[in-house]
Short mmCIF file of C-alpha atoms in Angstrom, two decimals:
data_model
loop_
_atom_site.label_atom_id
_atom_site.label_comp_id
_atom_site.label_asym_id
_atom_site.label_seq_id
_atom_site.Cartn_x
_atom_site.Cartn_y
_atom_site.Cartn_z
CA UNK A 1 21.33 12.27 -10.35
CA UNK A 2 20.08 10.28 -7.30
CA UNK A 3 17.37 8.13 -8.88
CA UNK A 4 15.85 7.36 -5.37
CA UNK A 5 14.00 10.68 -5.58
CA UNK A 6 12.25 9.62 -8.35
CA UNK A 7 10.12 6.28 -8.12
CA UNK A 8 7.83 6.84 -10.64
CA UNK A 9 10.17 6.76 -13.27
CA UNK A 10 9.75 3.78 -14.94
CA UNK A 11 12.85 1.62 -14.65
CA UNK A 12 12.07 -0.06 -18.68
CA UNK A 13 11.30 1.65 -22.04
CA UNK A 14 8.39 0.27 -24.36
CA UNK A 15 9.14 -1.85 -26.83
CA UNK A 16 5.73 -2.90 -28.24
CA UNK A 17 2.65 -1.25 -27.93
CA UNK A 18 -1.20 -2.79 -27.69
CA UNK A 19 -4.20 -0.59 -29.55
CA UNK A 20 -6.85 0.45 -27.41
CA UNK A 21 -10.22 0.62 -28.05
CA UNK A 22 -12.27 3.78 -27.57
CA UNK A 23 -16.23 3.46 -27.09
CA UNK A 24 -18.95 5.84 -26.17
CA UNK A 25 -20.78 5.69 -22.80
CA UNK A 26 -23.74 4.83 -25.16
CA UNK A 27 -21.92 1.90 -26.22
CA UNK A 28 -20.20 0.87 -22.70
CA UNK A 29 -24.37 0.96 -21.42
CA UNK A 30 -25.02 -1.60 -23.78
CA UNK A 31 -21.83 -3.98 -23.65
CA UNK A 32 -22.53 -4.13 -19.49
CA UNK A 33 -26.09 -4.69 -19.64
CA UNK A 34 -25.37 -8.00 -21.76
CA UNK A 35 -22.66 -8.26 -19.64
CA UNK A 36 -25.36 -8.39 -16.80
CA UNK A 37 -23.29 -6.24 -15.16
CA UNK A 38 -20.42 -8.12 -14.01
CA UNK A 39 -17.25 -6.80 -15.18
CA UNK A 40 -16.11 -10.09 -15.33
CA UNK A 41 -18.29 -10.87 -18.06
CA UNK A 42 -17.75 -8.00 -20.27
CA UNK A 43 -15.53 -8.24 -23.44
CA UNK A 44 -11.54 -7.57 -23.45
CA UNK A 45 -11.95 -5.37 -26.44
CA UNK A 46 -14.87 -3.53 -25.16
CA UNK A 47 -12.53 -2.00 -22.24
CA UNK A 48 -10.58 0.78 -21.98
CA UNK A 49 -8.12 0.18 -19.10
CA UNK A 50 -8.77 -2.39 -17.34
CA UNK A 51 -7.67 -2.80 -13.87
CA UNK A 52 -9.69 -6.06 -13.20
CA UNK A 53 -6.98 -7.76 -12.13
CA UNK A 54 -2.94 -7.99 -12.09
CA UNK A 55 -3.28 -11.99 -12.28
CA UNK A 56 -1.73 -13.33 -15.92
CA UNK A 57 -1.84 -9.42 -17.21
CA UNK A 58 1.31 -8.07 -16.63
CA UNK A 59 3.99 -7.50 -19.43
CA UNK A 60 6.63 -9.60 -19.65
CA UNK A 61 10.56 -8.51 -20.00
CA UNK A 62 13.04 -8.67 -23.11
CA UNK A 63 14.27 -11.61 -20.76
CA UNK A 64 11.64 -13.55 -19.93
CA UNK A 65 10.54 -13.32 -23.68
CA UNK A 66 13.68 -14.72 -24.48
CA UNK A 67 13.20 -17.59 -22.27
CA UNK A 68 10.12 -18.48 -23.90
CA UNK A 69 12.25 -19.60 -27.03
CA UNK A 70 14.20 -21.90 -25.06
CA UNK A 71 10.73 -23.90 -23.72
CA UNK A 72 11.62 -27.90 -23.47
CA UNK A 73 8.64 -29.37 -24.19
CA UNK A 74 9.54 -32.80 -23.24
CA UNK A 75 6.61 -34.53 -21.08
CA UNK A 76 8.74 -35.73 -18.43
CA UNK A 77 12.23 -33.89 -16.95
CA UNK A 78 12.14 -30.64 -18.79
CA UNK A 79 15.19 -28.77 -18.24
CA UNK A 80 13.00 -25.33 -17.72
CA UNK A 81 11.37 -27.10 -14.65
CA UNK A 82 14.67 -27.60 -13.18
CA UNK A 83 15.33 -24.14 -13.86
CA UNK A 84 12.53 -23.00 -12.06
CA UNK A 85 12.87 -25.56 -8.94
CA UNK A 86 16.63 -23.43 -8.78
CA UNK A 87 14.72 -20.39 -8.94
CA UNK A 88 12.56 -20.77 -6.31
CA UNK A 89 15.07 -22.32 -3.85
CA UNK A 90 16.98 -18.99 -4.57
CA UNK A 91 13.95 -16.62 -3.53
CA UNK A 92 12.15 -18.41 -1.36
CA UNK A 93 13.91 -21.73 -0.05
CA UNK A 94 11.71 -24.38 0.39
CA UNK A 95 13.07 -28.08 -0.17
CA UNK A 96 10.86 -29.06 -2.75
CA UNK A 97 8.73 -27.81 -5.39
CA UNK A 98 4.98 -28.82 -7.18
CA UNK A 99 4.07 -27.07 -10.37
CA UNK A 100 0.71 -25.93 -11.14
CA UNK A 101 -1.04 -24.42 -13.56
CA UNK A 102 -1.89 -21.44 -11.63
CA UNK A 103 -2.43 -20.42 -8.19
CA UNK A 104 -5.75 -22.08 -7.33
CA UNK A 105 -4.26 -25.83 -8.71
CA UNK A 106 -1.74 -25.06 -6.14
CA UNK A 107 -4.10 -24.56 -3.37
CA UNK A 108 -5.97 -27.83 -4.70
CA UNK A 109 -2.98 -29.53 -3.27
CA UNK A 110 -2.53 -28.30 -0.42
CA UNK A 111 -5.78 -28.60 1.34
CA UNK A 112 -6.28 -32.18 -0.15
CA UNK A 113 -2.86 -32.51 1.52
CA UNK A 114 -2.90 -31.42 4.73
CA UNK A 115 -6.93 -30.76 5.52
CA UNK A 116 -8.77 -33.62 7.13
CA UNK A 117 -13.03 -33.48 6.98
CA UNK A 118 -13.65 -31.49 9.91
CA UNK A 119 -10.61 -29.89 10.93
CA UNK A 120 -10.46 -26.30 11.18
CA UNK A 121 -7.98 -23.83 9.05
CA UNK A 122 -7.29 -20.27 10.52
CA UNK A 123 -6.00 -17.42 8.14
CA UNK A 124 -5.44 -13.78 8.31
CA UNK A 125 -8.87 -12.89 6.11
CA UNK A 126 -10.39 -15.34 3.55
CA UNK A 127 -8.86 -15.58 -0.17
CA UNK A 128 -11.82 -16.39 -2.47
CA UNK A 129 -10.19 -19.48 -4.00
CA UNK A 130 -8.52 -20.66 -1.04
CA UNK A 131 -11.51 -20.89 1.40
CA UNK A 132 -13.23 -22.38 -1.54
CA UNK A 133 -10.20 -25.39 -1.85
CA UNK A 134 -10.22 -25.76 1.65
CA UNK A 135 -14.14 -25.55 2.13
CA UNK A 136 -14.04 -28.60 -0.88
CA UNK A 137 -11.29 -30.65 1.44
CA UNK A 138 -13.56 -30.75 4.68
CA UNK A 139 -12.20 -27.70 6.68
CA UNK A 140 -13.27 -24.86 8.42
CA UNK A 141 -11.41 -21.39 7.88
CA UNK A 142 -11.45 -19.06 10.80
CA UNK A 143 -10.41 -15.12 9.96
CA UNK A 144 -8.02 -14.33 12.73
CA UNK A 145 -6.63 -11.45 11.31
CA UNK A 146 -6.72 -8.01 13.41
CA UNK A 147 -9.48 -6.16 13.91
CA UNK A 148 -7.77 -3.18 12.41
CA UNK A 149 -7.92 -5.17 9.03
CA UNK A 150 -11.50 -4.77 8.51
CA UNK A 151 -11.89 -0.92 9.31
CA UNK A 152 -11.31 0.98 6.14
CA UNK A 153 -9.85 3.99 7.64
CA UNK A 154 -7.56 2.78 10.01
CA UNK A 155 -3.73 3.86 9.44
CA UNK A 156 -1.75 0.58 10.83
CA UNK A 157 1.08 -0.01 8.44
CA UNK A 158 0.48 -3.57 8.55
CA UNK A 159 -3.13 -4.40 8.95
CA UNK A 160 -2.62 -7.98 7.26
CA UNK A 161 -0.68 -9.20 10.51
CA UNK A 162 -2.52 -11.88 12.91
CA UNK A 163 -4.34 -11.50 15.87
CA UNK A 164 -2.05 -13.60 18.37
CA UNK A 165 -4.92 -13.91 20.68
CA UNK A 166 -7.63 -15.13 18.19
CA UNK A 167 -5.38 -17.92 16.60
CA UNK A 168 -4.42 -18.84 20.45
CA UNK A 169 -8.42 -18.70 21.21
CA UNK A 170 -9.19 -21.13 18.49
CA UNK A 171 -6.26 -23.47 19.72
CA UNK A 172 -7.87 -23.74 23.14
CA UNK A 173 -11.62 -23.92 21.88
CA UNK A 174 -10.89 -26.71 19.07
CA UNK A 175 -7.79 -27.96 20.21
CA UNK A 176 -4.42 -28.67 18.30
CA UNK A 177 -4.84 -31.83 16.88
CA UNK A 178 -8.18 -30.06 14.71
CA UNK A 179 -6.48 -27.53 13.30
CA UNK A 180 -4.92 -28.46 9.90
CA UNK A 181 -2.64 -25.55 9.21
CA UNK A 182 -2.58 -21.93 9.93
CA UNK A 183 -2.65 -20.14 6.39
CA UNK A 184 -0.97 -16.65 6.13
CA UNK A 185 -1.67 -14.10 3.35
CA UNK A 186 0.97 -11.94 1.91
CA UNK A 187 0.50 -9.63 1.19
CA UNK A 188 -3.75 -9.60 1.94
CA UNK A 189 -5.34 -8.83 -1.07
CA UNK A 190 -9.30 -8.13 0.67
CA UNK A 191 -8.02 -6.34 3.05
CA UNK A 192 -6.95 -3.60 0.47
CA UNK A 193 -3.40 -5.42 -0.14
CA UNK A 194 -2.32 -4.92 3.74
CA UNK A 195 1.09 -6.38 4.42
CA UNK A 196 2.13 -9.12 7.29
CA UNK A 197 5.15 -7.84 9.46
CA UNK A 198 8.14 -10.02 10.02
CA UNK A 199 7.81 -9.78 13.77
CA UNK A 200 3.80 -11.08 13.46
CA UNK A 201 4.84 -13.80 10.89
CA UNK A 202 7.72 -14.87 13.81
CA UNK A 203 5.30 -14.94 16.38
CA UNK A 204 2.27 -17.05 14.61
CA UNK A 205 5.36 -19.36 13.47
CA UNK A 206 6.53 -19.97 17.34
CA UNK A 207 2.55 -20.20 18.29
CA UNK A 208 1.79 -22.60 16.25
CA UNK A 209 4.75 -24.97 16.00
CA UNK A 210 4.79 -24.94 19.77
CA UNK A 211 1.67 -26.41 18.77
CA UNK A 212 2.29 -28.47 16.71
CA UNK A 213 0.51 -26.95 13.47
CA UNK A 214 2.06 -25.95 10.50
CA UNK A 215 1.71 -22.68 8.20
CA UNK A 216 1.21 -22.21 5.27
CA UNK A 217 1.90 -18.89 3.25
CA UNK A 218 -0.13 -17.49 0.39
CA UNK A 219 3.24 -16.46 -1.63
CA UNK A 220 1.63 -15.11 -4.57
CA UNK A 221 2.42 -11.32 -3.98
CA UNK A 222 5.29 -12.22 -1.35
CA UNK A 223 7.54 -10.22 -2.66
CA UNK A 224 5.23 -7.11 -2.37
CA UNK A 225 5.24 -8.12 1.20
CA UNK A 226 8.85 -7.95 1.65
CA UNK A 227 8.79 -4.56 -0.18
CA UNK A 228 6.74 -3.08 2.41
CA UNK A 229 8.73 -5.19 5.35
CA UNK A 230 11.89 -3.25 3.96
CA UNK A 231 10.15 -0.15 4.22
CA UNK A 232 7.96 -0.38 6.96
CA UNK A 233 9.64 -1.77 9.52
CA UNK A 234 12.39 -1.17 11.50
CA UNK A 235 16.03 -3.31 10.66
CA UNK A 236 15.24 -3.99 7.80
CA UNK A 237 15.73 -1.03 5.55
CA UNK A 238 19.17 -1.67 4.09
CA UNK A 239 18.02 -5.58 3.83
CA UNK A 240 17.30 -6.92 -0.21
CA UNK A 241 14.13 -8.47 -1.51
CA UNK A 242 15.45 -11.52 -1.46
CA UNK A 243 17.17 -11.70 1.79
CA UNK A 244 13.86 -10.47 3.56
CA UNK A 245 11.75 -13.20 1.36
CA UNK A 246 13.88 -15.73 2.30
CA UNK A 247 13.56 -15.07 6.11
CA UNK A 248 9.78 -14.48 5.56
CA UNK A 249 9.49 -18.34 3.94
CA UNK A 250 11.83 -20.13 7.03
CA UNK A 251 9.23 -19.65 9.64
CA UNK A 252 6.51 -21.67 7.48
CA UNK A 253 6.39 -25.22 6.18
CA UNK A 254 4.57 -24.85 2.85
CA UNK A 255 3.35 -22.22 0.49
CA UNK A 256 1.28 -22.01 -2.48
CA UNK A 257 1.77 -19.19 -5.51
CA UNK A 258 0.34 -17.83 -8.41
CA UNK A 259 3.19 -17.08 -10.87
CA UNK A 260 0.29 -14.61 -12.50
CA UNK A 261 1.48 -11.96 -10.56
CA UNK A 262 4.51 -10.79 -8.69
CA UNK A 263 6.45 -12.74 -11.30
CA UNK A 264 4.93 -11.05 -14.25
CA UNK A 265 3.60 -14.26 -16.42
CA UNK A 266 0.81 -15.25 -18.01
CA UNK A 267 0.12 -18.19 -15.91
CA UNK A 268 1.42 -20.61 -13.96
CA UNK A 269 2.02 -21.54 -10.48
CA UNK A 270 3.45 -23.99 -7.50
CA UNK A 271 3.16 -25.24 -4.24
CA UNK A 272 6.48 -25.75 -2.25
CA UNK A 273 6.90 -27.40 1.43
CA UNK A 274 9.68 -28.45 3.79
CA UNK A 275 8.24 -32.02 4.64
CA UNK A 276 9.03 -34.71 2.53
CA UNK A 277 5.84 -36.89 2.98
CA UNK A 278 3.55 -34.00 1.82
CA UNK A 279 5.52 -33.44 -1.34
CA UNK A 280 5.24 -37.37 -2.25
CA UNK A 281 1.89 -36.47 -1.11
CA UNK A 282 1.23 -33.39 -3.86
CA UNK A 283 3.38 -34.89 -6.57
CA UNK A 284 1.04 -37.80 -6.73
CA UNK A 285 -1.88 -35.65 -6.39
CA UNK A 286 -0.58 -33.09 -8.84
CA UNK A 287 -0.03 -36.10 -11.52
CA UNK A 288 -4.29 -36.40 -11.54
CA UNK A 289 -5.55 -32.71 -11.38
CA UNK A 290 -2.74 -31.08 -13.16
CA UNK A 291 -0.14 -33.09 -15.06
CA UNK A 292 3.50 -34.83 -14.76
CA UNK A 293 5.33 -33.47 -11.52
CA UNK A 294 7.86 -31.85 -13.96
CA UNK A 295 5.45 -29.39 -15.13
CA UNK A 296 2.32 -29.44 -14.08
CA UNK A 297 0.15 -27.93 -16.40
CA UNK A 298 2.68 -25.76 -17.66
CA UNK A 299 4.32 -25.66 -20.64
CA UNK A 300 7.90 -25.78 -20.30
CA UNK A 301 7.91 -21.92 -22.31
CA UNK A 302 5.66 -20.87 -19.31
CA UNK A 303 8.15 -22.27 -16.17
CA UNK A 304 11.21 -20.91 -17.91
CA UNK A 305 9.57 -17.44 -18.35
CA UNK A 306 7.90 -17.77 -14.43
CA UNK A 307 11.98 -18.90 -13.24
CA UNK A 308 13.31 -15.72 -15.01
CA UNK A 309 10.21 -13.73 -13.84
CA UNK A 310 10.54 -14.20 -9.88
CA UNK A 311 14.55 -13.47 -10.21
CA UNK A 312 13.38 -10.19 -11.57
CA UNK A 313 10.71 -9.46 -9.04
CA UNK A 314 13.57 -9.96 -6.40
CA UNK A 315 15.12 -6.93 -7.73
CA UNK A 316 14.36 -3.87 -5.13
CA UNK A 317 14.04 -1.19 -7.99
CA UNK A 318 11.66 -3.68 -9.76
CA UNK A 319 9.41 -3.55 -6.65
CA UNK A 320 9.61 -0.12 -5.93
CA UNK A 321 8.44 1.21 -9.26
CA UNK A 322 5.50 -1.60 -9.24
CA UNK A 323 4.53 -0.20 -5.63
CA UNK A 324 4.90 4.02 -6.71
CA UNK A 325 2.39 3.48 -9.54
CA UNK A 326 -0.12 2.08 -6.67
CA UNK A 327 0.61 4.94 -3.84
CA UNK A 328 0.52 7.32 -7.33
CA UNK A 329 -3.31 6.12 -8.17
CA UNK A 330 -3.73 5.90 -4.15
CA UNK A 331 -2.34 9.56 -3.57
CA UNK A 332 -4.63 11.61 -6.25
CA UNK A 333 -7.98 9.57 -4.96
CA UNK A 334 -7.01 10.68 -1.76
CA UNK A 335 -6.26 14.65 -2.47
CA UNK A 336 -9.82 14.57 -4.39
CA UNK A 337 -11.55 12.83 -1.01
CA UNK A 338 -12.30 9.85 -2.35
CA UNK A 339 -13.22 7.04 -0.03
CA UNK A 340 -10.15 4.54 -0.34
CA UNK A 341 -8.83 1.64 2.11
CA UNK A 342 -5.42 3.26 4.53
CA UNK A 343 -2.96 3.10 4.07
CA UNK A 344 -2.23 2.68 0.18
CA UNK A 345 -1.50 -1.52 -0.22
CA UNK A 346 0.53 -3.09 -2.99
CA UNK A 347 -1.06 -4.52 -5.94
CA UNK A 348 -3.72 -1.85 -6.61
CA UNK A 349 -6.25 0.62 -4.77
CA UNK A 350 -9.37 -0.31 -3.15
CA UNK A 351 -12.56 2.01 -2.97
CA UNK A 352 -14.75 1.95 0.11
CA UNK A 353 -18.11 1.10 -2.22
CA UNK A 354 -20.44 1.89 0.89
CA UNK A 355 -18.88 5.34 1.69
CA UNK A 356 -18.98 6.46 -1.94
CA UNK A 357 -22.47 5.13 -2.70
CA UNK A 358 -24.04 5.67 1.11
CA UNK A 359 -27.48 5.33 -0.45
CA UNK A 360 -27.05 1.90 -1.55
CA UNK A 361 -27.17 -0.24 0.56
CA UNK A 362 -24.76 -3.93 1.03
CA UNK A 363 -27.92 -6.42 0.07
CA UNK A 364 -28.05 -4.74 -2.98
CA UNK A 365 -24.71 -5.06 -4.09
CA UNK A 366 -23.04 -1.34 -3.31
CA UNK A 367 -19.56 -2.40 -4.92
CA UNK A 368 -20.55 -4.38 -8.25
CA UNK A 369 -23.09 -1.53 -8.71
CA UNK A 370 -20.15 0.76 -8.49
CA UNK A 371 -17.80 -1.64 -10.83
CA UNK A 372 -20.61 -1.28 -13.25
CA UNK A 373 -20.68 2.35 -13.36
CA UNK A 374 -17.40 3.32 -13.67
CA UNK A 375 -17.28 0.74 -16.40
CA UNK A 376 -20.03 2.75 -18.25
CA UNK A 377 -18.82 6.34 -17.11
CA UNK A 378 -14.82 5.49 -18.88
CA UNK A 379 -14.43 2.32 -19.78
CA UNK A 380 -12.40 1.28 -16.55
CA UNK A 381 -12.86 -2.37 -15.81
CA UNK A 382 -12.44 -2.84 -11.95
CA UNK A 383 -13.83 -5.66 -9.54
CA UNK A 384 -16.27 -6.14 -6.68
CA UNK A 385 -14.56 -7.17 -3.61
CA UNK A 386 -17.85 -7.53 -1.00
CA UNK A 387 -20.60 -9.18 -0.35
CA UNK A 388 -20.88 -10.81 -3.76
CA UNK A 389 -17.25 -12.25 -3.73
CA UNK A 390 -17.83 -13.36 -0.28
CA UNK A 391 -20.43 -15.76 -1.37
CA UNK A 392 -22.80 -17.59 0.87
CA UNK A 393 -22.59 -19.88 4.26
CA UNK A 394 -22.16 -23.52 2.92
CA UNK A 395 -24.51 -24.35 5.78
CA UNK A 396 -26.95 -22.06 6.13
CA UNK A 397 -26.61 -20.52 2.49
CA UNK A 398 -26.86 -17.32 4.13
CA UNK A 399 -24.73 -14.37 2.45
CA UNK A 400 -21.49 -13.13 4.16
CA UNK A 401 -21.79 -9.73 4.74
CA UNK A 402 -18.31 -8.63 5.07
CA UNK A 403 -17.21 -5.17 6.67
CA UNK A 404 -15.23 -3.95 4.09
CA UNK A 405 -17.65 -4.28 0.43
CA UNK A 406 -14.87 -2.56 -2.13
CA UNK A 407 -14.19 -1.95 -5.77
CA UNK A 408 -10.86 -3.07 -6.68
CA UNK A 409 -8.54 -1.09 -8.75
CA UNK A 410 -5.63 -3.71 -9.35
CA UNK A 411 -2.81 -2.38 -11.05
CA UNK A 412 -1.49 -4.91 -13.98
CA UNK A 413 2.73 -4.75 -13.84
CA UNK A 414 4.28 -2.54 -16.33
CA UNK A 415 1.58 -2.40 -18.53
CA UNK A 416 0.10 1.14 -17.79
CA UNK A 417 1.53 4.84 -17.41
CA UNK A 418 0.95 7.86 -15.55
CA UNK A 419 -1.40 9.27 -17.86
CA UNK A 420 -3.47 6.16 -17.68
CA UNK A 421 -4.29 6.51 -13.93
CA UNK A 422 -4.84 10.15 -14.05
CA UNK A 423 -7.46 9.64 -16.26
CA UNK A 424 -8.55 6.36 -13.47
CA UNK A 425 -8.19 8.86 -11.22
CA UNK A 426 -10.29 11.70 -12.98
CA UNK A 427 -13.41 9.64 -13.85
CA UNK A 428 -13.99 8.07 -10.17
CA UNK A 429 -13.37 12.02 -8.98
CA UNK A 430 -16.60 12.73 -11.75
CA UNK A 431 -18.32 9.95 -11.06
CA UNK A 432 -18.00 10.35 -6.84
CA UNK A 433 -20.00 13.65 -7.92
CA UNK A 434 -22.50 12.47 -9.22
CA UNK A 435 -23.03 9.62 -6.55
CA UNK A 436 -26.50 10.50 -5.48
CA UNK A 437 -27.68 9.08 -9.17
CA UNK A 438 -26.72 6.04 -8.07
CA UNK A 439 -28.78 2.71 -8.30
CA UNK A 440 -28.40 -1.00 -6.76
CA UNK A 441 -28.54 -4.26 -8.29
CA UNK A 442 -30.38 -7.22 -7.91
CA UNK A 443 -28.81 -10.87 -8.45
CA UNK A 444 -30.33 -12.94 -11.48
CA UNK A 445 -28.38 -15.76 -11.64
CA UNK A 446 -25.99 -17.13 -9.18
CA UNK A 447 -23.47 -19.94 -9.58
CA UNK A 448 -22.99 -22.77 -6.71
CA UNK A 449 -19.05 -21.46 -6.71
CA UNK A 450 -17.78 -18.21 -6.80
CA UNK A 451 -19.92 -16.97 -7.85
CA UNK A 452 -18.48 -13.45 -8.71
CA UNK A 453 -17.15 -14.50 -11.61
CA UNK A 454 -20.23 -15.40 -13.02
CA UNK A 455 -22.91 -14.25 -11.59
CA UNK A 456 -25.56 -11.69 -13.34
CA UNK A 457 -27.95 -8.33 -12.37
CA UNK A 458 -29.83 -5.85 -13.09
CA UNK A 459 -30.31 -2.52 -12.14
CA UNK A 460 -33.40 -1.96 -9.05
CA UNK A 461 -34.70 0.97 -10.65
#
């Protein structure tokens, strides 16, 4: 049997199972109304399937369980840090390594690193928590990704790349010497999970070290990225995982990752760099915001399961079963007509919110309205990705308005089955139907700080 014609297969068995909970729409009404309808805010128990996110929900292997019995928890010099430091040299290559808690400590570092007040920081689309880290340091982010990126409908296979000319416009208009770091997302989650091609990353590397600037690369779905590089793009189909990751990485400096995702844990994180100076720099740093240098914030259970975790995600099979169950979810919205972001990206399917709810319109929060009912109509838990996650101007406290306002079905790793997203797939198909019913929101309370997360409505009747 050639097991290339069948992706969907899952490449595990189950081992242990989780109960669900079943509620009735009557029930689901209630629980998001005290919710004040922000998924974010509802209950665990009170959901379904929830595809809120794939950060620190994934299910972990035999392997990586195993690990997690073997934790040193000695404060200082834990043998599972010096595990993972091997681990990450192996996939991704950088000289040194920074634990972190998570993702977002990592980012911490790096702008209070290498962001003076002022200075600007260009990046292929805004991360939530990144701008946010960056914003805090003193900079400036620019979006210089392609224009492609921010039209829905458009087919380019890699819609997360840079635009060569708008980074090269905002080296002449601000100059060199103002621009802390170029940061480069991969793959780019608000743009539906678009990739960056190899050829784009070499480019924006040789523009900006002729420079003088460094990059930095959001790693935390990298290996997604090099998934669809392999893929995607031409020489490099009969190239591993790990051999593509590993030539994505060399033409940065530094990187930050959450471990919460492509490497299937529960938490954790780094920040890894080339220059010596800036990892005295974050080791000192990461000693007040997160906690010894040899872990971080982590327990020494959590770096040995993240090591063993991003081996595993280097494994080609690994990534093409995690990328089939997205195209599957991507492929029956599609058939039925739905509205989704083109192509199908990699860590879950995004919903054009203003295309299925036309009536509603962005001020009144299309895509957290649309969260909120498919919440109610199934028990689905997705997220808003739009106008509320974009947040305000930190000058004028005006709200970005973004061109793409999206619900986000993110797809947790080995967690869920077929079945699962038909019956995703069959309540946004009902629901779509039923779309001139629907109603916007109005904000009632709004945190200083991304404020999606918190952040309450209710419905404009």
């Amino acid at each position: 049997m050639n097991f290339d014609k069948y992706p969907m297969a899952e490449p595990y068995k189950i081992k242990m199972v989780e109960p669900l909970k079943i509620t009735t729409q009557k029930y689901r009404e209630q629980a998001i109304k005290e919710a004040g309808y922000n998924t974010f805010l509802l209950r665990s128990e009170d959901v379904y399937i929830d595809l809120l996110t794939d950060s620190g929900t994934n299910a972990m292997s035999e392997d990586q369980w195993a690990g997690i019995m073997l934790g040193d928890e000695a404060y200082a010099g834990s043998k599972n840090y010096y595990h993972l430091e091997d681990a990450m040299y192996e996939c991704f290559g950088y000289k040194y390594l920074i634990p972190a808690h998570q993702g977002r400590g990592a980012e911490q570092l790096v702008s209070k690193t290498l962001i003076k007040p002022g200075q600007y920081v260009p990046g292929n689309m805004y991360f939530t928590t990144t701008r946010e880290h960056q914003e805090l340091a003193g900079g400036i982010f620019v979006d210089v990704i392609c224009d492609e990126a921010h039209d829905p409908y458009n087919e380019n296979p890699f819609k997360g790349n840079v635009d060569l000319n708008k980074f090269e416009k905002v080296i002449k208009e601000k100059g060199a010497k103002n621009i802390a770091y170029i940061t480069i997302g991969v793959t780019v989650n608000l743009a539906g999970g678009q990739p960056v091609s190899m050829e784009n990353l070499r480019q924006v590397s040789k523009m900006a070290h002729e420079n003088g600037i460094k990059v930095v690369l959001d790693a935390t779905r990298a290996m997604e990225n090099a998934y669809f590089i392999k893929v995607r793009e031409n020489g490099y189909a009969d190239k591993s995982i790990k051999q593509i990751l590993r030539e994505m990485c060399s033409y940065t400096d530094a990187a930050t990752c959450s471990g919460k995702k492509d490497f299937h844990t529960n938490i954790g994180g780094f920040a890894a760099c080339n220059d010596e100076q800036d990892a005295i720099t974050m080791r000192s740093l990461v000693v007040v915001y997160e906690g010894l240098q040899t872990y971080g914030g982590m327990a020494g259970r959590d770096m040995e399961a993240m090591a063993r975790g991003m081996l595993e995600a280097c494994q080609d099979h690994i990534m093409a079963h995690r990328i089939a169950q997205s195209q599957y979810l991507w492929d029956k919205l599609d058939a039925a007509g739905i509205p989704i972001i083109r192509p199908c990206g990699g860590h879950g399917v995004f919903v054009d919110a203003k295309a299925f709810y036309p009536t509603v319109p962005q001020e009144q929060y299309v895509a957290q309205s649309l969260a909120a009912d498919l919440y109610v109509h199934s028990g689905v838990r997705s997220m808003e990705r739009g106008i509320v996650s974009a947040g305000r101007d930190k000058v004028t406290g005006e709200e970005h308005k973004p061109k793409l306002e999206t619900i986000r079905l993110t797809i947790p790793r080995r967690v869920y089955t077929q079945s699962h997203f038909d019956i995703v797939a069959d309540s946004i198909i009902e629901l779509y139907s039923e779309r001139n019913k629907a109603r916007g929101l109005r904000m009632v309370y709004e945190p200083k700080a991304l404020r999606f997360f918190q952040a309450r409505f209710e419905k404009i009747l």
